[in-house]
Each structure stands twice: as structure tokens, then as C-alpha cells.
PDB file of C-alpha atoms in Angstrom:
ATOM      1  CA  MET A   1     -30.759  18.674-110.448  1.00 71.00           C
ATOM      2  CA  ARG A   2     -29.897  18.362-114.082  1.00 74.00           C
ATOM      3  CA  THR A   3     -29.191  14.932-115.560  1.00 75.00           C
ATOM      4  CA  MET A   4     -27.039  13.922-118.501  1.00 74.00           C
ATOM      5  CA  THR A   5     -26.155  10.541-119.974  1.00 82.00           C
ATOM      6  CA  ALA A   6     -22.555   9.393-119.745  1.00 79.00           C
ATOM      7  CA  ASP A   7     -22.272   9.551-123.563  1.00 84.00           C
ATOM      8  CA  THR A   8     -23.579  13.132-123.640  1.00 83.00           C
ATOM      9  CA  ALA A   9     -21.286  14.144-120.782  1.00 76.00           C
ATOM     10  CA  ALA A  10     -18.286  12.768-122.644  1.00 79.00           C
ATOM     11  CA  ALA A  11     -19.282  14.490-125.876  1.00 79.00           C
ATOM     12  CA  LYS A  12     -20.177  17.797-124.232  1.00 83.00           C
ATOM     13  CA  MET A  13     -17.588  18.231-121.486  1.00 85.00           C
ATOM     14  CA  ARG A  14     -17.664  22.052-121.727  1.00 86.00           C
ATOM     15  CA  GLU A  15     -21.460  22.047-121.294  1.00 87.00           C
ATOM     16  CA  LEU A  16     -21.115  19.711-118.319  1.00 86.00           C
ATOM     17  CA  ILE A  17     -18.539  21.961-116.671  1.00 88.00           C
ATOM     18  CA  ASP A  18     -20.590  25.089-117.317  1.00 90.00           C
ATOM     19  CA  ALA A  19     -23.807  23.499-116.014  1.00 91.00           C
ATOM     20  CA  SER A  20     -22.094  22.280-112.840  1.00 92.00           C
ATOM     21  CA  ARG A  21     -21.216  25.866-111.927  1.00 93.00           C
ATOM     22  CA  THR A  22     -24.866  26.630-111.202  1.00 94.00           C
ATOM     23  CA  GLU A  23     -26.284  23.266-110.107  1.00 94.00           C
ATOM     24  CA  PRO A  24     -25.220  19.667-109.571  1.00 95.00           C
ATOM     25  CA  VAL A  25     -25.341  17.561-112.729  1.00 92.00           C
ATOM     26  CA  ALA A  26     -26.165  13.863-112.426  1.00 92.00           C
ATOM     27  CA  ILE A  27     -24.431  11.595-114.946  1.00 89.00           C
ATOM     28  CA  VAL A  28     -26.723   8.716-115.892  1.00 90.00           C
ATOM     29  CA  ASP A  29     -25.223   5.516-117.282  1.00 88.00           C
ATOM     30  CA  ASN A  30     -27.467   2.612-118.279  1.00 90.00           C
ATOM     31  CA  GLY A  31     -30.417   4.293-116.574  1.00 90.00           C
ATOM     32  CA  LYS A  32     -28.688   4.738-113.208  1.00 93.00           C
ATOM     33  CA  THR A  33     -26.935   7.743-111.716  1.00 92.00           C
ATOM     34  CA  SER A  34     -23.243   6.913-111.779  1.00 89.00           C
ATOM     35  CA  ALA A  35     -21.785  10.286-110.781  1.00 90.00           C
ATOM     36  CA  VAL A  36     -22.721  13.815-109.774  1.00 94.00           C
ATOM     37  CA  VAL A  37     -20.609  16.737-110.911  1.00 93.00           C
ATOM     38  CA  VAL A  38     -20.571  19.799-108.653  1.00 95.00           C
ATOM     39  CA  SER A  39     -18.701  23.080-108.693  1.00 95.00           C
ATOM     40  CA  PRO A  40     -15.543  23.417-106.604  1.00 92.00           C
ATOM     41  CA  THR A  41     -17.418  25.837-104.325  1.00 95.00           C
ATOM     42  CA  GLU A  42     -20.220  23.337-103.708  1.00 95.00           C
ATOM     43  CA  PHE A  43     -17.712  20.532-103.167  1.00 94.00           C
ATOM     44  CA  ALA A  44     -15.831  22.645-100.609  1.00 96.00           C
ATOM     45  CA  ARG A  45     -19.115  23.425 -98.808  1.00 96.00           C
ATOM     46  CA  LEU A  46     -20.102  19.753 -98.666  1.00 96.00           C
ATOM     47  CA  ASP A  47     -16.598  18.745 -97.584  1.00 96.00           C
ATOM     48  CA  ALA A  48     -16.627  21.332 -94.776  1.00 98.00           C
ATOM     49  CA  GLN A  49     -20.022  20.085 -93.567  1.00 98.00           C
ATOM     50  CA  ASP A  50     -18.745  16.510 -93.589  1.00 97.00           C
ATOM     51  CA  ARG A  51     -15.622  17.529 -91.621  1.00 97.00           C
ATOM     52  CA  ILE A  52     -17.745  19.370 -89.033  1.00 98.00           C
ATOM     53  CA  ARG A  53     -19.989  16.307 -88.621  1.00 97.00           C
ATOM     54  CA  ARG A  54     -16.984  13.970 -88.213  1.00 97.00           C
ATOM     55  CA  GLU A  55     -15.394  16.275 -85.625  1.00 98.00           C
ATOM     56  CA  ALA A  56     -18.677  16.597 -83.712  1.00 97.00           C
ATOM     57  CA  LYS A  57     -19.104  12.814 -83.723  1.00 96.00           C
ATOM     58  CA  THR A  58     -15.568  12.350 -82.371  1.00 96.00           C
ATOM     59  CA  ARG A  59     -16.151  14.933 -79.613  1.00 96.00           C
ATOM     60  CA  LEU A  60     -19.460  13.306 -78.686  1.00 94.00           C
ATOM     61  CA  GLN A  61     -17.881   9.851 -78.512  1.00 93.00           C
ATOM     62  CA  LYS A  62     -15.068  11.169 -76.291  1.00 95.00           C
ATOM     63  CA  SER A  63     -17.612  12.875 -74.023  1.00 91.00           C
ATOM     64  CA  ILE A  64     -19.641   9.691 -73.688  1.00 86.00           C
ATOM     65  CA  VAL A  65     -16.520   7.703 -72.777  1.00 87.00           C
ATOM     66  CA  ALA A  66     -15.504  10.333 -70.201  1.00 89.00           C
ATOM     67  CA  ILE A  67     -18.972  10.403 -68.655  1.00 84.00           C
ATOM     68  CA  HIS A  68     -19.103   6.613 -68.505  1.00 82.00           C
ATOM     69  CA  LYS A  69     -15.693   6.538 -66.799  1.00 87.00           C
ATOM     70  CA  ASP A  70     -16.792   9.207 -64.315  1.00 87.00           C
ATOM     71  CA  VAL A  71     -19.972   7.268 -63.536  1.00 84.00           C
ATOM     72  CA  THR A  72     -18.134   4.004 -62.938  1.00 84.00           C
ATOM     73  CA  ASP A  73     -15.391   5.756 -60.919  1.00 88.00           C
ATOM     74  CA  ARG A  74     -18.125   7.064 -58.621  1.00 87.00           C
ATOM     75  CA  GLY A  75     -19.523   3.579 -58.197  1.00 88.00           C
ATOM     76  CA  LEU A  76     -22.816   4.164 -59.961  1.00 87.00           C
ATOM     77  CA  THR A  77     -24.398   1.407 -61.970  1.00 85.00           C
ATOM     78  CA  GLU A  78     -25.535   1.975 -65.536  1.00 81.00           C
ATOM     79  CA  ALA A  79     -29.161   1.889 -64.343  1.00 86.00           C
ATOM     80  CA  GLU A  80     -28.492   4.532 -61.670  1.00 85.00           C
ATOM     81  CA  ALA A  81     -26.745   6.768 -64.184  1.00 81.00           C
ATOM     82  CA  GLU A  82     -29.638   6.442 -66.643  1.00 82.00           C
ATOM     83  CA  ARG A  83     -32.144   7.256 -63.872  1.00 85.00           C
ATOM     84  CA  LEU A  84     -30.198  10.386 -62.899  1.00 80.00           C
ATOM     85  CA  LEU A  85     -29.951  11.472 -66.520  1.00 78.00           C
ATOM     86  CA  ALA A  86     -33.689  10.937 -67.022  1.00 84.00           C
ATOM     87  CA  GLU A  87     -34.432  13.009 -63.913  1.00 84.00           C
ATOM     88  CA  ASP A  88     -32.110  15.764 -65.090  1.00 79.00           C
ATOM     89  CA  ILE A  89     -33.788  15.859 -68.485  1.00 82.00           C
ATOM     90  CA  ALA A  90     -37.234  15.883 -66.904  1.00 85.00           C
ATOM     91  CA  ASP A  91     -36.171  18.840 -64.715  1.00 82.00           C
ATOM     92  CA  GLY A  92     -35.137  20.756 -67.826  1.00 75.00           C
ATOM     93  CA  GLY A  93     -31.429  20.251 -67.933  1.00 60.00           C
TER      94      GLY A  93
END
């Protein structure tokens, strides 16, 4: 990843924009990275990955809640459910 000071980035905006088309550019201010400039394509890719992760997390949480409800509706204790799950995993699924 390329780096550029905040002063250089301000003075050379066109260079910053051009560089960000091919790789992320870290903007360093007072010795610390304060921003990273990426192309719109890279931003869209990262945003899509983040959305997929959030949706997967939501689906997983809903599944866990549904399974827990099913277990308790059937009268199983948490320990019994964990034992059954462990046996299922040990048997290969």
C-alpha cells in the first residue's frame, strides 16, 4: 500500500486520485495513518463483502434463536442439546 502525508495529499490531489485507482493509498498525518483512499470499485467490493457478512451474521443469529426455541419446546435442557450436538458432530454431521 502506498503512503502519503496529509500535506502531500492536499497538494497533489490529482496524484492521490490517480494512485488510488490501482492501489489503496494511506494518508499519514503526524506519523499515523488517518485515512485510506481507495477506488470506487474497491470500495464497492469491500462494501459488498461487509453487507454479505452482516446478512450472514443476522441469519446465523436467527437460526440459533430458532434452534434454542425448538430445543426448549421439546423439553431438552441446554446440556442435553449440547450433548446431542456434540454426538452429531462426532458422527460427521
